[in-house]
mmCIF file of C-alpha atoms and ligand atoms in Angstrom:
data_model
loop_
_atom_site.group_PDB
_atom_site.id
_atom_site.type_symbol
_atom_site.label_atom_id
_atom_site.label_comp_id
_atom_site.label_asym_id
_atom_site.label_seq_id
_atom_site.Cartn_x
_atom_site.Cartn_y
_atom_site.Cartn_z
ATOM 1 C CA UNK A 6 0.000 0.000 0.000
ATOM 2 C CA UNK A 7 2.398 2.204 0.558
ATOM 3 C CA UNK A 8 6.557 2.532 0.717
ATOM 4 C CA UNK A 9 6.671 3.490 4.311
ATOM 5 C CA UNK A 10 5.980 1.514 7.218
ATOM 6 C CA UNK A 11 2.626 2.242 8.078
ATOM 7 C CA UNK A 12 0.440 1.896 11.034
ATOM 8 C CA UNK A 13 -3.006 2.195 10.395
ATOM 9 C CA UNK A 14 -5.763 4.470 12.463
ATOM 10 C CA UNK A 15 -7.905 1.918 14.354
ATOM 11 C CA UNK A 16 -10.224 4.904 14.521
ATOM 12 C CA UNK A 17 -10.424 6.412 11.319
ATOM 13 C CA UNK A 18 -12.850 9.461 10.983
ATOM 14 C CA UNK A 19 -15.868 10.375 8.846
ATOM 15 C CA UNK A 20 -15.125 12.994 6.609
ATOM 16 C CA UNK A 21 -16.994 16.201 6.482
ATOM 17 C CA UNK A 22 -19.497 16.889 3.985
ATOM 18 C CA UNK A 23 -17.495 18.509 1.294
ATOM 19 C CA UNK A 24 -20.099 21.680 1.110
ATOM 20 C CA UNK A 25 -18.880 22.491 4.920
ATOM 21 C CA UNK A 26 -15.536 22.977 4.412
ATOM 22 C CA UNK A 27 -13.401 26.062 5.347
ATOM 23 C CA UNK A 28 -9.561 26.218 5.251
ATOM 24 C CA UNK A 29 -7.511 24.561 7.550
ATOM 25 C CA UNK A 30 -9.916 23.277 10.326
ATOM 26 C CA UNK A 31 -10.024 19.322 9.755
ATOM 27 C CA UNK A 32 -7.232 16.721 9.482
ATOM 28 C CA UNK A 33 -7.210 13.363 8.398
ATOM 29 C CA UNK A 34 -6.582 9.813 9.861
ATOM 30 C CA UNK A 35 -3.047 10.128 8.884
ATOM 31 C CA UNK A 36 0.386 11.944 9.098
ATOM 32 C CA UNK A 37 3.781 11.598 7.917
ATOM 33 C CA UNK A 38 6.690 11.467 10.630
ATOM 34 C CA UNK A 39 10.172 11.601 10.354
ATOM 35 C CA UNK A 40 12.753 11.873 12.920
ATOM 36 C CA UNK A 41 16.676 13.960 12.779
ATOM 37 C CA UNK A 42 19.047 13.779 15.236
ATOM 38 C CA UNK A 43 22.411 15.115 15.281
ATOM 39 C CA UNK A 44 25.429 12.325 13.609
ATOM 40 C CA UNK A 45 22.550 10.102 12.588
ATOM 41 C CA UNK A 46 20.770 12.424 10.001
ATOM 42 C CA UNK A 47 16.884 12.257 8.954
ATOM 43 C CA UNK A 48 15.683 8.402 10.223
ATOM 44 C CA UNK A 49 12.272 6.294 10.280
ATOM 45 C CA UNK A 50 10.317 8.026 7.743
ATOM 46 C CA UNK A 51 6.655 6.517 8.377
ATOM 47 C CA UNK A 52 2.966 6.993 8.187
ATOM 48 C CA UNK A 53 1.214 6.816 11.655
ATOM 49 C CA UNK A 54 -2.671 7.848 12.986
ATOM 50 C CA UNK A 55 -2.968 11.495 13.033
ATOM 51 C CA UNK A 56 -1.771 12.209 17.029
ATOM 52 C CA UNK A 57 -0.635 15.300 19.409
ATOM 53 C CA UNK A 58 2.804 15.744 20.112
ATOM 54 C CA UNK A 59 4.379 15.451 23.354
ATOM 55 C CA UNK A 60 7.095 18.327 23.225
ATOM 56 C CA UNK A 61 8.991 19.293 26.576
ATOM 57 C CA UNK A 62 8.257 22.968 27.757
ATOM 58 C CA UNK A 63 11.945 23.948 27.291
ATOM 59 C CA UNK A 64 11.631 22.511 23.536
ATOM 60 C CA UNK A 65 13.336 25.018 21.079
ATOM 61 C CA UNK A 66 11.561 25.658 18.223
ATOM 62 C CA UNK A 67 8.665 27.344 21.014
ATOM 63 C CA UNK A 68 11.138 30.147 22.284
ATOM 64 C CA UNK A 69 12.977 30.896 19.234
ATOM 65 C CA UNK A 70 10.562 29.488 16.454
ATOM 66 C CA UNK A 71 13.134 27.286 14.525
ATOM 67 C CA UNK A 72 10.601 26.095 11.771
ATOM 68 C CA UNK A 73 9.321 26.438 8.557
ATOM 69 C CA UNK A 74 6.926 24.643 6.582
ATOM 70 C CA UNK A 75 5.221 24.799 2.868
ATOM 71 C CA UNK A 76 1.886 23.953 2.011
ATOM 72 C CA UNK A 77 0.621 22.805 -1.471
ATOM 73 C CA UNK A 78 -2.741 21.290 -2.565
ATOM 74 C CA UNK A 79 -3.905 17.675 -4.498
ATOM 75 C CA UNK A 80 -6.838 18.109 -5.972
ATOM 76 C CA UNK A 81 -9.771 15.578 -7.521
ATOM 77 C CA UNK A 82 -10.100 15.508 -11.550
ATOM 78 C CA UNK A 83 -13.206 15.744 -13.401
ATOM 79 C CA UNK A 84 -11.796 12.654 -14.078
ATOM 80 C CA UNK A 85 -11.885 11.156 -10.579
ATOM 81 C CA UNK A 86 -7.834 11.117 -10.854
ATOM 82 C CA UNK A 87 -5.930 13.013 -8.003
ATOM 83 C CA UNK A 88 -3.234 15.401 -8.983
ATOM 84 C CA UNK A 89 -0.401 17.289 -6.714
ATOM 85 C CA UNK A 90 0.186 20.468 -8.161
ATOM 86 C CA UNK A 91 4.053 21.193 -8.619
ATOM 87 C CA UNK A 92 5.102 18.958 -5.734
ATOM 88 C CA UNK A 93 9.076 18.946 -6.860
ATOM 89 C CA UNK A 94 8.790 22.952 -6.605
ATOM 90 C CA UNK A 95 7.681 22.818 -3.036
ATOM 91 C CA UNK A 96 9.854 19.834 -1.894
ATOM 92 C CA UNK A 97 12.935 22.607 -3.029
ATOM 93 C CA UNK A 98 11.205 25.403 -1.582
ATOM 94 C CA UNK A 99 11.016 23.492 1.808
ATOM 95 C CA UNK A 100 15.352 22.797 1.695
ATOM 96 C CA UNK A 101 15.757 26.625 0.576
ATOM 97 C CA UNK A 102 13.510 27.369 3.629
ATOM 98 C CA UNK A 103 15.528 25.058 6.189
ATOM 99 C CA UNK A 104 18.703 26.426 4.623
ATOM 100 C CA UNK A 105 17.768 29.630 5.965
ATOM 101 C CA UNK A 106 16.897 28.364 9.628
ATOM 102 C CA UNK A 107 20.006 25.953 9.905
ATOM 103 C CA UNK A 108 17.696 22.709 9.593
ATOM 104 C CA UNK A 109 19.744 20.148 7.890
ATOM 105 C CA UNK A 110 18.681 19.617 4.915
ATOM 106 C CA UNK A 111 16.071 16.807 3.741
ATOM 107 C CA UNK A 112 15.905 14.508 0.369
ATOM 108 C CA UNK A 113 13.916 16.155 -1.893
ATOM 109 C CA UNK A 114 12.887 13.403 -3.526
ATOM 110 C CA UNK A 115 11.954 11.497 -0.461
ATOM 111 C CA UNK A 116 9.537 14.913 0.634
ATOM 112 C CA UNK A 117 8.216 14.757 -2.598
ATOM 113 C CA UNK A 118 7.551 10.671 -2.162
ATOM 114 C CA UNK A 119 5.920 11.397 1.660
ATOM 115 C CA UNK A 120 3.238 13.952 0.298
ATOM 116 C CA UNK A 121 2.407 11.113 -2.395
ATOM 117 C CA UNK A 122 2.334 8.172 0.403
ATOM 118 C CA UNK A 123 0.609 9.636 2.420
ATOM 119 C CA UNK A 124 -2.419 11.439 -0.094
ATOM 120 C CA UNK A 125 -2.666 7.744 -1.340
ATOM 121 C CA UNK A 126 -3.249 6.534 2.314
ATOM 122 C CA UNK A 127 -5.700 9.298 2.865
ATOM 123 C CA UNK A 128 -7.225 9.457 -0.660
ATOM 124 C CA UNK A 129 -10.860 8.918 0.626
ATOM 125 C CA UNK A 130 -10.293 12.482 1.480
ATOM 126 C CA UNK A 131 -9.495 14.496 -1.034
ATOM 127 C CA UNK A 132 -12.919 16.329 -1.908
ATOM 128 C CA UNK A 133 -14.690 16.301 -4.978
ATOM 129 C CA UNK A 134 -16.859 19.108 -4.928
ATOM 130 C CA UNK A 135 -15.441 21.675 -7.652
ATOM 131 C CA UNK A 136 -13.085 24.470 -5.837
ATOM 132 C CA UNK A 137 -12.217 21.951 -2.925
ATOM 133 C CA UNK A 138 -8.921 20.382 -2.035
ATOM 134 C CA UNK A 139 -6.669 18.491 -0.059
ATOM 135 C CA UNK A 140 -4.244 20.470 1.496
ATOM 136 C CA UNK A 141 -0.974 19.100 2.202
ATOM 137 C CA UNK A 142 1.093 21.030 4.953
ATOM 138 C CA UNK A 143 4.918 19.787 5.717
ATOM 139 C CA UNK A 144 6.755 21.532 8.533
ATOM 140 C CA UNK A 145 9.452 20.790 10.493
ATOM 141 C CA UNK A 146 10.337 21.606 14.287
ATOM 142 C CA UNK A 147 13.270 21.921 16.331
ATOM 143 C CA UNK A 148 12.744 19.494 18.713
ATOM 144 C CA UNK A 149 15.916 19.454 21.043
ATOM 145 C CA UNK A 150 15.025 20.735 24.730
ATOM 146 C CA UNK A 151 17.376 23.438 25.155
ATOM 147 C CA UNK A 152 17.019 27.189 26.171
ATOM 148 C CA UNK A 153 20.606 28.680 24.661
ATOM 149 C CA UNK A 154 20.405 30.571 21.321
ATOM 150 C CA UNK A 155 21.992 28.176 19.070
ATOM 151 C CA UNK A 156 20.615 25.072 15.940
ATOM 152 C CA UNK A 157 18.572 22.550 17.919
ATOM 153 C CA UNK A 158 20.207 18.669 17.597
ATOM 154 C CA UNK A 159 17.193 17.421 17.084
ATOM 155 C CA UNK A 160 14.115 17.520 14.292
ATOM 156 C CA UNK A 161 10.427 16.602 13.442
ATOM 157 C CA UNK A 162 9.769 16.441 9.575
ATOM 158 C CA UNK A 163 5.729 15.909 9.927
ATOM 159 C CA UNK A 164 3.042 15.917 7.124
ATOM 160 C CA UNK A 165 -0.434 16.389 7.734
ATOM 161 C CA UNK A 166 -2.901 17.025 5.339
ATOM 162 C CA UNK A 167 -6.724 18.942 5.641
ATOM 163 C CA UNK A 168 -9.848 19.228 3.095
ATOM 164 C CA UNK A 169 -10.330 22.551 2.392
ATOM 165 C CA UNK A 170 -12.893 24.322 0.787
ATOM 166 C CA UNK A 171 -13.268 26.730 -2.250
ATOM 167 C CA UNK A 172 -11.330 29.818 -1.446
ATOM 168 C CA UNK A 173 -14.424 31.833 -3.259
ATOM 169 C CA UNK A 174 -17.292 29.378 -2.707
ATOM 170 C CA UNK A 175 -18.886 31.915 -5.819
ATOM 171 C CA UNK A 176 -16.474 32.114 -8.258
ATOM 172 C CA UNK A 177 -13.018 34.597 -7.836
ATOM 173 C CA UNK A 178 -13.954 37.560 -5.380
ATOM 174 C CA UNK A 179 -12.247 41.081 -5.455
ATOM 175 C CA UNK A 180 -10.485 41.720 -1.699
ATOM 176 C CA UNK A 181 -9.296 45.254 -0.362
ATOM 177 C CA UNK A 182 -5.930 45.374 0.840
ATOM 178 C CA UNK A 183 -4.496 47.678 2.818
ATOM 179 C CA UNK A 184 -0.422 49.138 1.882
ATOM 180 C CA UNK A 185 1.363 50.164 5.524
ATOM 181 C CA UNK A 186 4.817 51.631 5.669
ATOM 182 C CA UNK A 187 4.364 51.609 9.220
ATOM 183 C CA UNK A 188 4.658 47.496 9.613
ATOM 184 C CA UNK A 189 6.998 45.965 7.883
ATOM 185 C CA UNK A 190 6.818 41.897 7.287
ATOM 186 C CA UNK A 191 10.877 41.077 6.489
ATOM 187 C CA UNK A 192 13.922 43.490 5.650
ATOM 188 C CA UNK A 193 16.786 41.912 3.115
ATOM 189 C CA UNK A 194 19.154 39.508 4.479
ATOM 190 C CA UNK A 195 16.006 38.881 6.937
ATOM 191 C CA UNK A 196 13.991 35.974 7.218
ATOM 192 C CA UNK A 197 11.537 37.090 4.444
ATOM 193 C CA UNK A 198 12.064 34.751 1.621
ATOM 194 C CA UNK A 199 11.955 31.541 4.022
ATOM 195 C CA UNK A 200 8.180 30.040 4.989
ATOM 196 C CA UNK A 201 8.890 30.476 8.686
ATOM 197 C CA UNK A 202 6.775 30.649 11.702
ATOM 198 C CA UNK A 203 8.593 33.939 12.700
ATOM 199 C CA UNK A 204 7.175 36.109 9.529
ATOM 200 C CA UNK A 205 3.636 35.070 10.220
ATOM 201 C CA UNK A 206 3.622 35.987 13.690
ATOM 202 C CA UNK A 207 5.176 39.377 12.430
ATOM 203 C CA UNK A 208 2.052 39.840 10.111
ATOM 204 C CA UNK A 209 -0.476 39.274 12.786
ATOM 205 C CA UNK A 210 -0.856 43.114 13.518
ATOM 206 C CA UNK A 211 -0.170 44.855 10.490
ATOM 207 C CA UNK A 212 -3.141 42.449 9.797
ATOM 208 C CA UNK A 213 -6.099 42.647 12.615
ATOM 209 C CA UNK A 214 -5.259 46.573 12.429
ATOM 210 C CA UNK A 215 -6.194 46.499 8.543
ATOM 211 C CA UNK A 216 -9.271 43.863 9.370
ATOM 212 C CA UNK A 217 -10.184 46.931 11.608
ATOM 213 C CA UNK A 218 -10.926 49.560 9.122
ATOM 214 C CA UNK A 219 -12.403 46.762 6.430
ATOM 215 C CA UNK A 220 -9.133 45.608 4.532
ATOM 216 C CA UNK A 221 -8.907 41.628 3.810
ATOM 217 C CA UNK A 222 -4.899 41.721 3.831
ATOM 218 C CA UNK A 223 -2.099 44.050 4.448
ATOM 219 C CA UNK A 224 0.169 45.477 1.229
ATOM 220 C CA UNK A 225 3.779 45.403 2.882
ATOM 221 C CA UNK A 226 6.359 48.116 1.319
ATOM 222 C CA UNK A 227 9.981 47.497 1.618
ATOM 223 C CA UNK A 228 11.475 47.944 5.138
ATOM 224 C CA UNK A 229 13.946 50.749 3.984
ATOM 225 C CA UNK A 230 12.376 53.097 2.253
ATOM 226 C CA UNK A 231 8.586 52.215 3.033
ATOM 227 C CA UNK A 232 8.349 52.990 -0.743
ATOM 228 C CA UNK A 233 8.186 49.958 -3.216
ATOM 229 C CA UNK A 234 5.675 47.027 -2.756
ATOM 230 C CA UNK A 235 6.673 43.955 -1.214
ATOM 231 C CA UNK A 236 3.673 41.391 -1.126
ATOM 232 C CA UNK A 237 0.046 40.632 0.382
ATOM 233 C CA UNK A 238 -0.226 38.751 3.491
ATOM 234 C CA UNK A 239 0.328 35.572 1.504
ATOM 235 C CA UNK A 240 0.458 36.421 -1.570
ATOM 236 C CA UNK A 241 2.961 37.934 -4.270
ATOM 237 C CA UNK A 242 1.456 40.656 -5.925
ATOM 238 C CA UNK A 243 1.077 41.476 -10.015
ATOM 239 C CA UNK A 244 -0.631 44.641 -11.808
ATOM 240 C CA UNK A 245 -1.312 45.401 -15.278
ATOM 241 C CA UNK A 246 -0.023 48.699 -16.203
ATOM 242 C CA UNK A 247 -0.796 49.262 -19.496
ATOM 243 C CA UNK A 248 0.280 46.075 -21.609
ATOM 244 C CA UNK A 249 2.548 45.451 -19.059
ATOM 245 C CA UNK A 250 2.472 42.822 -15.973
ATOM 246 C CA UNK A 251 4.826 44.017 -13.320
ATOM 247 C CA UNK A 252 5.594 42.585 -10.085
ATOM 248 C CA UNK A 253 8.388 43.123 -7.425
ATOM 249 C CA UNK A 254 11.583 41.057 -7.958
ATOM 250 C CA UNK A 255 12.591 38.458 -5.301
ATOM 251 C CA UNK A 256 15.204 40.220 -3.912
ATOM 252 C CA UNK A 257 15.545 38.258 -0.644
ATOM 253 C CA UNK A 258 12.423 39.835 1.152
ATOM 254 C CA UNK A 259 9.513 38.377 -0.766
ATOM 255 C CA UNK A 260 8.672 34.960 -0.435
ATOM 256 C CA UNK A 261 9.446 32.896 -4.019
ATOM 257 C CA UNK A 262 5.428 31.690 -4.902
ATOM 258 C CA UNK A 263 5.056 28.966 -6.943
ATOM 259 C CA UNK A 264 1.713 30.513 -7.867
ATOM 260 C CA UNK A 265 4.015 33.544 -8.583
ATOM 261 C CA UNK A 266 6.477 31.441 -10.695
ATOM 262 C CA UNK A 267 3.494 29.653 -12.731
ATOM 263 C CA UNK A 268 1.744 32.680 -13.458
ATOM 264 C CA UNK A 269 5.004 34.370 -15.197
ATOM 265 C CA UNK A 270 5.608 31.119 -17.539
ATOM 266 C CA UNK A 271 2.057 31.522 -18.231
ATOM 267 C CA UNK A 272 2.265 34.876 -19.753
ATOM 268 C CA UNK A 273 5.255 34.550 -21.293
ATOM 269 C CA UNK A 274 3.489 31.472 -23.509
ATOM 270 C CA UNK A 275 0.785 33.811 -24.226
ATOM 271 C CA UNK A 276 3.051 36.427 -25.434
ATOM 272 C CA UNK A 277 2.472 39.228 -22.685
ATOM 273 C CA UNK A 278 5.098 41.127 -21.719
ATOM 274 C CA UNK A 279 6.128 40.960 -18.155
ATOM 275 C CA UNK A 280 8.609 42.938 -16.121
ATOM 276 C CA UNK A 281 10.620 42.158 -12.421
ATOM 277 C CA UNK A 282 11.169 45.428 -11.254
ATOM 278 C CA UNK A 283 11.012 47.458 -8.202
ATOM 279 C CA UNK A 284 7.281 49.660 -8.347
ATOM 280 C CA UNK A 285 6.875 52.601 -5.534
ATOM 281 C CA UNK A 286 3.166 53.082 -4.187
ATOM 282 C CA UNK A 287 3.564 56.500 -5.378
ATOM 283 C CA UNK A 288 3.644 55.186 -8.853
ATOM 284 C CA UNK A 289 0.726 52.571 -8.618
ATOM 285 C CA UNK A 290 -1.661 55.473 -7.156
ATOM 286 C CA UNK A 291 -0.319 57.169 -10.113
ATOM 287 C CA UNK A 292 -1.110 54.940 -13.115
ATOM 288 C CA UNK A 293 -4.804 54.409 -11.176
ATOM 289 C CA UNK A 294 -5.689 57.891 -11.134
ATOM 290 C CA UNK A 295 -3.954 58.063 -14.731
ATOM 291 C CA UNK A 296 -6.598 54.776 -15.740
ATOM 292 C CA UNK A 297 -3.314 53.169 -17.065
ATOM 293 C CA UNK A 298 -3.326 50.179 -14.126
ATOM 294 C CA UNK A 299 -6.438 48.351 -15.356
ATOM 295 C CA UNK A 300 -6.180 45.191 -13.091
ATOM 296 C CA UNK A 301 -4.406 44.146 -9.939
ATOM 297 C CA UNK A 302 -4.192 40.334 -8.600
ATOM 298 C CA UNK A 303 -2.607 38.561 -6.038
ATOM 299 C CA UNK A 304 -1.079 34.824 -6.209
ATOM 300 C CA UNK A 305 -0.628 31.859 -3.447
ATOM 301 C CA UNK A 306 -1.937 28.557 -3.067
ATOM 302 C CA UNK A 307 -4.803 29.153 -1.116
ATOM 303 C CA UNK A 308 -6.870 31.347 -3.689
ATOM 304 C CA UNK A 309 -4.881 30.737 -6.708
ATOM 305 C CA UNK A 310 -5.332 34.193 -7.932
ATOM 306 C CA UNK A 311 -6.847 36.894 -5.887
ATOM 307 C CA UNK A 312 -8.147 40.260 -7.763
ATOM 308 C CA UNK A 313 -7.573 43.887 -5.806
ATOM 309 C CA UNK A 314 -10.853 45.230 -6.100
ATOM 310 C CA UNK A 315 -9.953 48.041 -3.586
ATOM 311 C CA UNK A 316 -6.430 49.694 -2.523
ATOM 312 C CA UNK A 317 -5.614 51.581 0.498
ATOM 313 C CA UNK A 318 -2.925 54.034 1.115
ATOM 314 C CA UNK A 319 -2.789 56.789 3.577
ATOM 315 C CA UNK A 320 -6.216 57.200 4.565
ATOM 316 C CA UNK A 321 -7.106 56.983 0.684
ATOM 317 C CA UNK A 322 -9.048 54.175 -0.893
ATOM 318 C CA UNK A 323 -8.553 53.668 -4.409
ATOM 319 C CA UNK A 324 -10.359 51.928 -6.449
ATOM 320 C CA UNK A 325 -9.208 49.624 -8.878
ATOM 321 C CA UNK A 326 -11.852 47.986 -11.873
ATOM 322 C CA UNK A 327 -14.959 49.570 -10.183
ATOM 323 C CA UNK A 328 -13.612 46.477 -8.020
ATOM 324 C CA UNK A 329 -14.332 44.189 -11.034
ATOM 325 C CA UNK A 330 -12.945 41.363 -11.969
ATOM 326 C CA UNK A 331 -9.934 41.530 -14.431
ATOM 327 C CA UNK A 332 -10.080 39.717 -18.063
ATOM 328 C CA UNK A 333 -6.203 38.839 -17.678
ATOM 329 C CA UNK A 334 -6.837 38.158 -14.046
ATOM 330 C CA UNK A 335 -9.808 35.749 -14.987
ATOM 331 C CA UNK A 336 -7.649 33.987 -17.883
ATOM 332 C CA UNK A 337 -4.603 33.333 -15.282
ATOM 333 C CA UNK A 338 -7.464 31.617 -13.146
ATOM 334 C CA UNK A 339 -9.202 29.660 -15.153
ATOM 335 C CA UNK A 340 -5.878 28.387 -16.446
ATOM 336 C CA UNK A 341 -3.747 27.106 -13.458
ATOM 337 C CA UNK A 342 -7.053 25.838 -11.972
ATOM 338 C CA UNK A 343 -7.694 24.041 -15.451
ATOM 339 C CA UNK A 344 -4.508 22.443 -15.160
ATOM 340 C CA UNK A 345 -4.931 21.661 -11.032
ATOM 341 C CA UNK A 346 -8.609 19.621 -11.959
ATOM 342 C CA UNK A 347 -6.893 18.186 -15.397
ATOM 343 C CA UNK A 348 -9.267 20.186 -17.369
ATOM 344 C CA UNK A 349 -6.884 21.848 -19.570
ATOM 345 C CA UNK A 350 -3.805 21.396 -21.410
ATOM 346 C CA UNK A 351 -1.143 21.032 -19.008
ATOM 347 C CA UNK A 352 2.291 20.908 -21.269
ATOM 348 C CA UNK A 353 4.755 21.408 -18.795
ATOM 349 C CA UNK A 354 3.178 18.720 -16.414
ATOM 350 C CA UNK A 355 3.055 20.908 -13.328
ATOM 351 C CA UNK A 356 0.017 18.581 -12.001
ATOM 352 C CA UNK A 357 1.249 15.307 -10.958
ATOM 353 C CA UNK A 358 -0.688 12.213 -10.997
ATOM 354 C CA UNK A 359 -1.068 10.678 -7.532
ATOM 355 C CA UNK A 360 -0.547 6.860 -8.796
ATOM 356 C CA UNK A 361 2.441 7.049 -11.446
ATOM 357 C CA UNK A 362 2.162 5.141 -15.033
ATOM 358 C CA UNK A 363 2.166 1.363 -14.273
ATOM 359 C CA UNK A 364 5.079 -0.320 -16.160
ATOM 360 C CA UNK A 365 4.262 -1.052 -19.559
ATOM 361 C CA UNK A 366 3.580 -4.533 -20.129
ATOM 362 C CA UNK A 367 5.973 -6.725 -21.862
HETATM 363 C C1 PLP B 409 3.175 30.819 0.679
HETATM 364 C C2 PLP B 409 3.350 32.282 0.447
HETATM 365 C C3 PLP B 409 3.158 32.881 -0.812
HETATM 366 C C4 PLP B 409 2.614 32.143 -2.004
HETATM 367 O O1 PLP B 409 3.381 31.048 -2.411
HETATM 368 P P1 PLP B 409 2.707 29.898 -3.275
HETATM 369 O O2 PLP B 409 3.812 28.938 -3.480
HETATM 370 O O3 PLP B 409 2.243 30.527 -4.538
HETATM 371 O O4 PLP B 409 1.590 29.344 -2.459
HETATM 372 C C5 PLP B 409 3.464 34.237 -0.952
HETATM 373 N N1 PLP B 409 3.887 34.966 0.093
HETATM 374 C C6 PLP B 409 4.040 34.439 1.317
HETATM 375 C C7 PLP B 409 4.522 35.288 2.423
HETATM 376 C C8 PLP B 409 3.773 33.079 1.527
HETATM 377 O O5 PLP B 409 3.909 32.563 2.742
#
């Protein structure tokens, strides 16, 4: 049944009516475990029931949050087949991320092999309803109980995975967001282009202060200058401008999408011209009053792409497509999620089969 040793849940759960549910609130019968320790590397890779962890008060990664995780989503075809979308580009993501937080580094291949094992263990719940998901979350801990500043010994690589529903139970939905020069998310040579625990709890402000006035998610601006846009919450951020799709270059602060990275190959195969560059708030409220920025979109896992109906800056609200939906915005969409359900041409293969080709026969 599977590669890994696997102990089975003697209790295994009914899952939820796929019509109920949100994102992030119910887990499966199963998770992925795999153990580090210092001089013995990454050991017992195995699938076990879905269980709390006993961690020892003084345990690391809660005092100085050593941790990072990724999250990606498997979805169910029209065709009943389940598909991981860009798995391999996570599993590296994941290393890159534990680079950064001196967690030794894992197999990418065998990450890559865990989500698989352990979707096709849980496969009963991966929903079928159109817009829902699995979602697969890896993380890993520092698990050594220690309270000096210094690498942990020890590690937890765990996978657990939770149905989730559609982002926009309607169709795509046009959110507000909020740009702040007063909060900043990550500076360069920070922790910003790492998934780690540490940047979300810096966002948690920033982002019940813009739920306050009516905002969905917080636009951060560089650290330095408070000037040139960063990203949304959790999501990279594009705008038309003219024929032109700009978006802010990784440059060590902003967090390296995949959504982000599948969007640009997109629209260079439809022949639209896109451009990595450093763009100030001063010239996005510009080109809106100017009618020149016609749409605005955000990218990430979670909503796939996310149209800026509404923009805030400096007790200004701007808005953006009489908070419309874009047609370049709707045509990224429909694409990627095309590819995700194996409704559409998918040429580069970025949605992966759960169950790989059987051999040919001989
Ligand atoms: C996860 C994340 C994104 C989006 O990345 P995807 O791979 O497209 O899901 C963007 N910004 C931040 C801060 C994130 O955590």
């Amino acid at each position: 049944m599977t590669e890994f040793p696997l102990t089975l849940n003697p209790e295994p759960k009914a899952p939820p009516p796929d019509a109920s549910l949100k994102f992030g609130t119910v887990f499966t019968d199963h998770m992925f475990v795999m153990n580090y320790a210092a001089g013995r590397g990454w050991f017992d890779p195995r699938i076990e029931p879905y269980h709390a962890l006993a961690l020892d008060p003084a345990t690391c990664v809660l005092h100085y949050a050593q941790a990072v995780f990724d999250g990606l989503k498997a979805f169910r075809g029209a065709d009943g087949k389940i598909r991981l979308f860009r798995p391999d580009r996570h599993a590296a993501r994941l290393n890159r991320s534990c680079a950064r937080l001196c967690i030794p580094a894992l197999d990418p291949a065998l990450v890559e092999r865990s989500f698989r094992a352990l979707v096709g263990v849980d496969q009963r719940w991966v929903p079928k309803l159109p817009g829902t998901a699995l979602y697969i979350r890896p993380t890993v801990i520092a698990t050594e109980p220690f309270l000096g500043v210094r690498p942990s010994e020890s590690y937890l690589y765990y996978v657990i995975l939770s149905p989730v529903g559609a982002y926009y139970p309607e169709g795509i939905n046009p959110v507000k967001i909020l740009a702040t020069g007063e909060h900043v998310r990550a500076l360069p040579g920070g922790l910003g282009a790492a998934k780690t625990a540490a940047n979300y709890a810096a966002s948690l402000y920033p982002a019940e202060e813009a739920h306050r006035l009516g905002f969905t998610q917080v636009l951060y601006l560089d650290g330095a200058e408070h000037r040139f846009l960063e990203e949304v919450g959790t999501m990279n951020i594009m705008l038309k401008i003219g024929e032109e799709v700009i978006t802010p270059p990784l440059g060590g602060s902003i967090l390296a999408g995949i959504t982000r990275e599948s969007v640009l190959a997109l629209l260079g195969d439809w022949g639209i011209k896109v451009v990595e560059r450093p763009i100030s708030i001063e010239e996005v409220v510009a080109a809106i009053a100017a009618g020149t920025l016609t749409e605005m979109w955000g990218t990430g896992t979670a909503a796939v792409i996310s149209p800026v109906g509404e923009l805030g800056y400096k007790e200004k609200r701007y808005v953006i497509r009489n908070g419309g939906i874009g047609t370049l915005t709707q045509r990224l969409y429909d694409a990627i999620v095309g590819i995700q359900y194996g409704t559409a041409p998918d040429p580069r293969g970025w949605a992966k089969p759960l169950a790989l080709p059987e051999p040919a026969l001989a």
